[in-house]
Short mmCIF file of C-alpha atoms in Angstrom, two decimals:
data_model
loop_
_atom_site.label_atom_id
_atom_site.label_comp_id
_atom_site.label_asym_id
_atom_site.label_seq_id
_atom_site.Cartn_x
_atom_site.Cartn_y
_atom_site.Cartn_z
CA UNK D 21 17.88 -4.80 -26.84
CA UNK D 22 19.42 -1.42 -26.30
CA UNK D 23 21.49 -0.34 -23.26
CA UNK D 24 19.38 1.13 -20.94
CA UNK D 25 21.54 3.26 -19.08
CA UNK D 26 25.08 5.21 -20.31
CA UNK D 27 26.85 5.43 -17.33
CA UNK D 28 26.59 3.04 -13.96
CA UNK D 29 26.50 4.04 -10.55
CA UNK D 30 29.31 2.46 -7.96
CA UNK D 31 28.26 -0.94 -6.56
CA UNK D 32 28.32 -0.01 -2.79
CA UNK D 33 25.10 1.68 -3.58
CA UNK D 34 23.44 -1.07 -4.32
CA UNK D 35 24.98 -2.75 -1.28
CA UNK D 36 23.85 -0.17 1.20
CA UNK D 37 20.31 -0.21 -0.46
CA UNK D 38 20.04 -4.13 -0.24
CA UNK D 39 21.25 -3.92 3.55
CA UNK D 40 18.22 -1.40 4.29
CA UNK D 41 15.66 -3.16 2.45
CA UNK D 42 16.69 -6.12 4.48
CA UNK D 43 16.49 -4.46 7.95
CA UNK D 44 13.56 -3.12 6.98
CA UNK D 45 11.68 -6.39 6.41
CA UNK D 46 13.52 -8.17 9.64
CA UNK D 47 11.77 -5.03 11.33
CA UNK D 48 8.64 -5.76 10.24
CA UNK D 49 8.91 -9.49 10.93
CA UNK D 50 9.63 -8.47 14.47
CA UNK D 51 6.75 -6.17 15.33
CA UNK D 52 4.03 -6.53 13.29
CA UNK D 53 1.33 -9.50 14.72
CA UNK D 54 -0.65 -10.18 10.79
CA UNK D 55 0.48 -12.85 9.40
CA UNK D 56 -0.04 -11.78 5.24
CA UNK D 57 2.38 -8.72 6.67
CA UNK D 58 4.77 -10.85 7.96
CA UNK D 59 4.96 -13.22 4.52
CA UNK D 60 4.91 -10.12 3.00
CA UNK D 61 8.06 -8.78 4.82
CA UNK D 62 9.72 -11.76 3.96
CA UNK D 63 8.92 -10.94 0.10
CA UNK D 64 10.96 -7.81 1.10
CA UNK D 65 13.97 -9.71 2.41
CA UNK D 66 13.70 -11.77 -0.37
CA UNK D 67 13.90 -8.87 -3.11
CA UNK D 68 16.46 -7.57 -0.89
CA UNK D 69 18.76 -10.60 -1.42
CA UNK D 70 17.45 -9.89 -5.29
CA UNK D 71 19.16 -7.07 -5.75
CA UNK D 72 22.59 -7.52 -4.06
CA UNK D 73 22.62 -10.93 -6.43
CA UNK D 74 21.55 -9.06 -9.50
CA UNK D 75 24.54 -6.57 -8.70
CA UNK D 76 26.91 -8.64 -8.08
CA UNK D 77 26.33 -10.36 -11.52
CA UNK D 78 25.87 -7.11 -13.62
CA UNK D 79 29.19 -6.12 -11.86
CA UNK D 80 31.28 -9.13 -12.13
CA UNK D 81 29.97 -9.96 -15.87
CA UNK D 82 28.42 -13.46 -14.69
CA UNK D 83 25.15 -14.53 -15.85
CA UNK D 84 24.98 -17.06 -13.44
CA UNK D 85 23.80 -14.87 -10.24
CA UNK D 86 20.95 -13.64 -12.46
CA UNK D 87 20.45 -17.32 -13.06
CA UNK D 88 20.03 -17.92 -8.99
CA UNK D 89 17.65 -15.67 -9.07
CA UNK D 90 15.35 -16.46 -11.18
CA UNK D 91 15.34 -19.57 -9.07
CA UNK D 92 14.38 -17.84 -6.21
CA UNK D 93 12.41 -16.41 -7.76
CA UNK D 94 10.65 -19.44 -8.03
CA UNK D 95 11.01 -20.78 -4.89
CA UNK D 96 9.60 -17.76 -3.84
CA UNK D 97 6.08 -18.25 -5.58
CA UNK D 98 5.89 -21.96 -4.47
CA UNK D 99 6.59 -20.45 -1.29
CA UNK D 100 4.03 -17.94 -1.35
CA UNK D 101 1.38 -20.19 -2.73
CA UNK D 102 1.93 -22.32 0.43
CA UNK D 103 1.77 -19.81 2.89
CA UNK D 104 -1.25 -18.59 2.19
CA UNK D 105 -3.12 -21.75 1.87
CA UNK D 106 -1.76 -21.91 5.33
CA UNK D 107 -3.36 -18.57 6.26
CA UNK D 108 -6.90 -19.85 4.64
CA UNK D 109 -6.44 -22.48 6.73
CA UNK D 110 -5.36 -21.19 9.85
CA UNK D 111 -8.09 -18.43 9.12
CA UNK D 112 -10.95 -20.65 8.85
CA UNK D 113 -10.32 -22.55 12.67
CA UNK D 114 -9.10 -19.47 14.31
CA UNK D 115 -11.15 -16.65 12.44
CA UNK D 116 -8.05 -14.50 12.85
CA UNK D 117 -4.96 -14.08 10.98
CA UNK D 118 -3.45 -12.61 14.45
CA UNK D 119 -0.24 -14.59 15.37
CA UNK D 120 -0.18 -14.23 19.37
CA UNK D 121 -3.56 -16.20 19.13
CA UNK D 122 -1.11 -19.32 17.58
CA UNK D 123 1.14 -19.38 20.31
CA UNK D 124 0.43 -23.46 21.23
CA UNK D 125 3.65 -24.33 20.58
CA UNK D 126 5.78 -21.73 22.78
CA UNK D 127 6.55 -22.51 25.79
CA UNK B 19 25.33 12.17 -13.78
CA UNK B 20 22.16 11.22 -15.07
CA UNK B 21 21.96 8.26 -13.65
CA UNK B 22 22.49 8.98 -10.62
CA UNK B 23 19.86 11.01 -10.06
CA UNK B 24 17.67 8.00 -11.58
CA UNK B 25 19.15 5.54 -8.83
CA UNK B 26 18.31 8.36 -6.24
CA UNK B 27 14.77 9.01 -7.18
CA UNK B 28 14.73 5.04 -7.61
CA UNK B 29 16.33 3.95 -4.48
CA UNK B 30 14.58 6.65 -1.84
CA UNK B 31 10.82 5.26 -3.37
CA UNK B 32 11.92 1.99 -2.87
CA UNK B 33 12.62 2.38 0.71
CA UNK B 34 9.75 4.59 1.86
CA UNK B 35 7.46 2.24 0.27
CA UNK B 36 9.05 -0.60 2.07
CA UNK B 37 8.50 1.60 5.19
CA UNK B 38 4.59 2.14 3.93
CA UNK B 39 4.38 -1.55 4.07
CA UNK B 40 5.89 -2.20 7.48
CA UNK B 41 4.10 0.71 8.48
CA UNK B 42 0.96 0.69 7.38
CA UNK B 43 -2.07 0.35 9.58
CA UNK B 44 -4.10 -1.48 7.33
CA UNK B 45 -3.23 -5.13 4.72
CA UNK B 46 -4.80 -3.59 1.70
CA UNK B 47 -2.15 -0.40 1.90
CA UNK B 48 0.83 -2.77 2.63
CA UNK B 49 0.01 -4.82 -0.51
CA UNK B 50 -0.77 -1.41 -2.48
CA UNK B 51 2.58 -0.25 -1.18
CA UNK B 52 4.41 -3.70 -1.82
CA UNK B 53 3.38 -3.41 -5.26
CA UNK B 54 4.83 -0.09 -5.95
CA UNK B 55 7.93 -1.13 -4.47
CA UNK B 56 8.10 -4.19 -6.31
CA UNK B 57 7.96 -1.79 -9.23
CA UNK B 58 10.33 0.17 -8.10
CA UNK B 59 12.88 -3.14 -7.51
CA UNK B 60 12.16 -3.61 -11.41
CA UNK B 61 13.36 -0.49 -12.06
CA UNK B 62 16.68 -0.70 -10.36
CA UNK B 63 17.07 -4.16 -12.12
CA UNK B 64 16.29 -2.11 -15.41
CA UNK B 65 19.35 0.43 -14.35
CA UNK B 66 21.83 -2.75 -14.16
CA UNK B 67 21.21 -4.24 -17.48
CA UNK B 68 18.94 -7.22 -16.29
CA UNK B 69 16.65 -7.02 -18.48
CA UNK B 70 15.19 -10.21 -18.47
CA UNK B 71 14.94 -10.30 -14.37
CA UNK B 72 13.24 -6.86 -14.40
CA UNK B 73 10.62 -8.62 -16.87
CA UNK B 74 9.87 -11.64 -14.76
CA UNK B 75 10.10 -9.31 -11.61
CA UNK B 76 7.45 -7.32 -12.79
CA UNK B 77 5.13 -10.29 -14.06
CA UNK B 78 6.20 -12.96 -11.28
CA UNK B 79 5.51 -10.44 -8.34
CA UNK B 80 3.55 -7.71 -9.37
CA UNK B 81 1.57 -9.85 -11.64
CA UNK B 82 1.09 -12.92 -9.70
CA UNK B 83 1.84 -13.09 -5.99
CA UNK B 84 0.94 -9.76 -5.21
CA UNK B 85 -2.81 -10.70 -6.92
CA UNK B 86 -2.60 -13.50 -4.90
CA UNK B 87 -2.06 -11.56 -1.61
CA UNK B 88 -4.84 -9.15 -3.00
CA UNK B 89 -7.06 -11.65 -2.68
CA UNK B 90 -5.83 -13.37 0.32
CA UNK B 91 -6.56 -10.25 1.71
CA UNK B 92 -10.22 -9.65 0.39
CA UNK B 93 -11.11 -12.90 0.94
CA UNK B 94 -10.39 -13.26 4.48
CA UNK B 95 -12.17 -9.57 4.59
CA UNK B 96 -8.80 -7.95 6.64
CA UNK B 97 -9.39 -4.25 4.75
CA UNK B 98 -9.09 -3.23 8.50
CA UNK B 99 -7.40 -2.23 11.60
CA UNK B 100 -7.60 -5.53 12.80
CA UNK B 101 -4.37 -5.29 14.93
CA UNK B 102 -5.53 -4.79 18.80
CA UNK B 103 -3.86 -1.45 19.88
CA UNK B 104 -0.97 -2.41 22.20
CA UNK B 105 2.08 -1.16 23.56
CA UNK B 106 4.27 0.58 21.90
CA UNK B 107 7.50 -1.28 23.53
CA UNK B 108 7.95 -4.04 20.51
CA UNK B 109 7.66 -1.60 18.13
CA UNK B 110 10.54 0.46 19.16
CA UNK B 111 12.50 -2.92 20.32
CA UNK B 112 11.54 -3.81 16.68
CA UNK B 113 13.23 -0.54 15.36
CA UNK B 114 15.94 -0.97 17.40
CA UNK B 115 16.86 -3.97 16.59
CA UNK B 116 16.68 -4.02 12.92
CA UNK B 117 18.66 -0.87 12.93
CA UNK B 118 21.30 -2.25 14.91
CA UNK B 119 20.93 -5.45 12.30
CA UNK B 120 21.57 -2.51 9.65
CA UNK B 121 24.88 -0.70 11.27
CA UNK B 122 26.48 -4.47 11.55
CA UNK B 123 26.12 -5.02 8.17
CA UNK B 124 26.94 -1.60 6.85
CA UNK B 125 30.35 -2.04 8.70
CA UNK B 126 30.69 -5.56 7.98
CA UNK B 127 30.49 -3.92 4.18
CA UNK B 128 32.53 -0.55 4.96
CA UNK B 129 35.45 -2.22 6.30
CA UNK B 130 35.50 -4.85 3.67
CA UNK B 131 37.06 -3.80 0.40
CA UNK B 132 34.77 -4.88 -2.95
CA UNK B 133 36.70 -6.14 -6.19
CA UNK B 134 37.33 -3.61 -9.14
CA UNK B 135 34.51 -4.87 -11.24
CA UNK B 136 33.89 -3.46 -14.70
CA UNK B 137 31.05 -0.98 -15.64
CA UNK B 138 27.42 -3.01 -16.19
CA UNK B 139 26.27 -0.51 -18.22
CA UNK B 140 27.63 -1.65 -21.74
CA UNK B 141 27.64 -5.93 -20.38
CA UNK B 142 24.97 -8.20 -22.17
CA UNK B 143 25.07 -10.59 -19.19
CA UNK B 144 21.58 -9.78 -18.12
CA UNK B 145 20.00 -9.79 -21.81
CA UNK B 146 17.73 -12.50 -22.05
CA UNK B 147 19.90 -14.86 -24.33
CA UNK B 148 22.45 -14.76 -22.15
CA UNK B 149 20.65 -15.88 -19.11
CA UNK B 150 18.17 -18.39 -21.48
CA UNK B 151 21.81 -19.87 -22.83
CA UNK B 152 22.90 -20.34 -18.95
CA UNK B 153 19.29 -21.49 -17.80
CA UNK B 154 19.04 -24.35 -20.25
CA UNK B 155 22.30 -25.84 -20.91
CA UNK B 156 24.40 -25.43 -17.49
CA UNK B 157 21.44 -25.13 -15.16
CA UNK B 158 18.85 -27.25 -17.12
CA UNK B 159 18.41 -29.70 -14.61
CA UNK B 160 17.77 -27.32 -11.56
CA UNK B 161 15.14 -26.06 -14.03
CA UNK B 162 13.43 -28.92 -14.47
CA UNK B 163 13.86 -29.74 -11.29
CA UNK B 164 11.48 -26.12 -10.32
CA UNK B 165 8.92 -27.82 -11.99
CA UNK B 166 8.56 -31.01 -9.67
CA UNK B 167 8.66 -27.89 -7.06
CA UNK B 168 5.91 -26.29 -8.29
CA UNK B 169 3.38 -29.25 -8.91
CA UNK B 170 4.40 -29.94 -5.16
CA UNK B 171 2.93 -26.14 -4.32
CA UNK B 172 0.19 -26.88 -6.11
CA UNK B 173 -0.72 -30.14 -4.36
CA UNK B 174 0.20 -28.98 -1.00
CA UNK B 175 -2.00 -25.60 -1.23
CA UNK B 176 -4.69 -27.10 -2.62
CA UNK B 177 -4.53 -29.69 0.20
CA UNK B 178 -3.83 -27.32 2.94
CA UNK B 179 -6.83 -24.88 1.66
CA UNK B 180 -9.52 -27.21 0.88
CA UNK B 181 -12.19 -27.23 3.57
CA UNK B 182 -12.20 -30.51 6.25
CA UNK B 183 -14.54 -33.06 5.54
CA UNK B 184 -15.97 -33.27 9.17
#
């Protein structure tokens, strides 16, 4: 394949985008009550995570962080598979995907 | 220069479309808006010469979880406000908090000093024989290993989703 791009940016770019993308989802995890919003901020933090590995390994001229994540990758399908089976679940005793109504096991 | 501008235009859509999603009053716009940034993420993997991860990016989780939320969604019939209107208080403690997460680790980052790397822009290490070299001769069994993972998913979701007996 051809190169993409001529000229590449500095990494702490990247950094300070990852590190925003990631407070952004940990915001939303906080303060929103839907549960397919909160899996889906967790996708965020995820891709976050992504994208400071992807940099790291374009930077240091390592194939092996783009390696970890493609595993994640991974994991993160399985993950999301699972969850939401959950949420079918959860949504056909409770008829709500609303997380204060699952609050049995707080005490 | 160029490319700067690209990561710019790149980077700003990424993050107010990960503020759409948090954002967003209703589950179908958060997915629509996850989806665009998810494109978005593909992009900036495009800019660092992954190639291959801005490929599977693209079909992994715009092509397959984000249908699967998509239908999550429409299936459980949440194309609404369904959120009771509350308080305002955790939303700002929310804010707060994530943007106090975000100074720590921005000076965590400043005051640490990053290792004179070379340029990415003219490494192979993201094309995709590179990574298909590394995936199935050093990391061959963790690969195999995904697949035992996944067969678990499928089990366990089809368990967990399949309607009770009684």
């Amino acid at each position: 394949m051809e190169q993409v791009i001529q000229h590449s940016n500095p990494q702490s770019w990247y950094l300070v985008l990852s590190t925003i993308l990631f407070s952004i989802g940990v915001m939303g995890v906080l303060f929103r009550r839907n549960a397919i919003i909160i899996l889906m901020c967790i996708e965020l933090m995820l891709n976050s995570v992504n994208i400071l590995l992807v940099s790291f390994s374009a930077y240091a001229g390592n194939s092996e962080g783009q390696v970890f994540v493609f595993f994640i990758m991974v994991v993160a399908a399985a993950e999301v598979a699972v969850g939401l089976a959950l949420l079918v679940s959860i949504f056909r005793n409770t008829a709500s995907t609303d997380i204060n109504v699952l609050s049995k096991l707080k005490w | 220069m160029s490319s700067q501008i690209l990561f710019f235009i790149l980077a700003s859509l990424t993050i107010v479309s990960a503020l759409f999603v948090v954002f967003s009053k209703s589950p179908i716009y958060s997915v629509m808006w996850m989806i665009f940034c998810f494109f978005t993420i593909a992009g900036h993997y495009v800019m660092l010469n992954a190639q291959f991860l801005a490929i599977v990016h693209v079909i992994v989780y715009a092509g397959a979880i984000m249908v699967l939320l998509l239908f999550t969604v429409m299936l459980l019939n949440l194309n609404k406000e369904s959120e009771p209107h509350k308080s305002p208080l955790p939303k700002f403690a929310a804010i707060i908090t994530g943007g106090l997460l975000m100074l720590v680790l921005l000076a965590a980052m400043h005051s640490s000093t990053l290792p004179e790397y070379s340029s990415p822009a003219f490494s192979d290490v993201g094309y995709v024989q590179k990574v298909g070299t590394k995936i199935f001769t050093e990391f061959l069994l963790p690969f195999e290993m995904t697949s035992v993972l996944f067969i678990a998913a499928m089990i366990g979701s089809v368990v967990l989703a399949k309607k009770d007996k009684n």
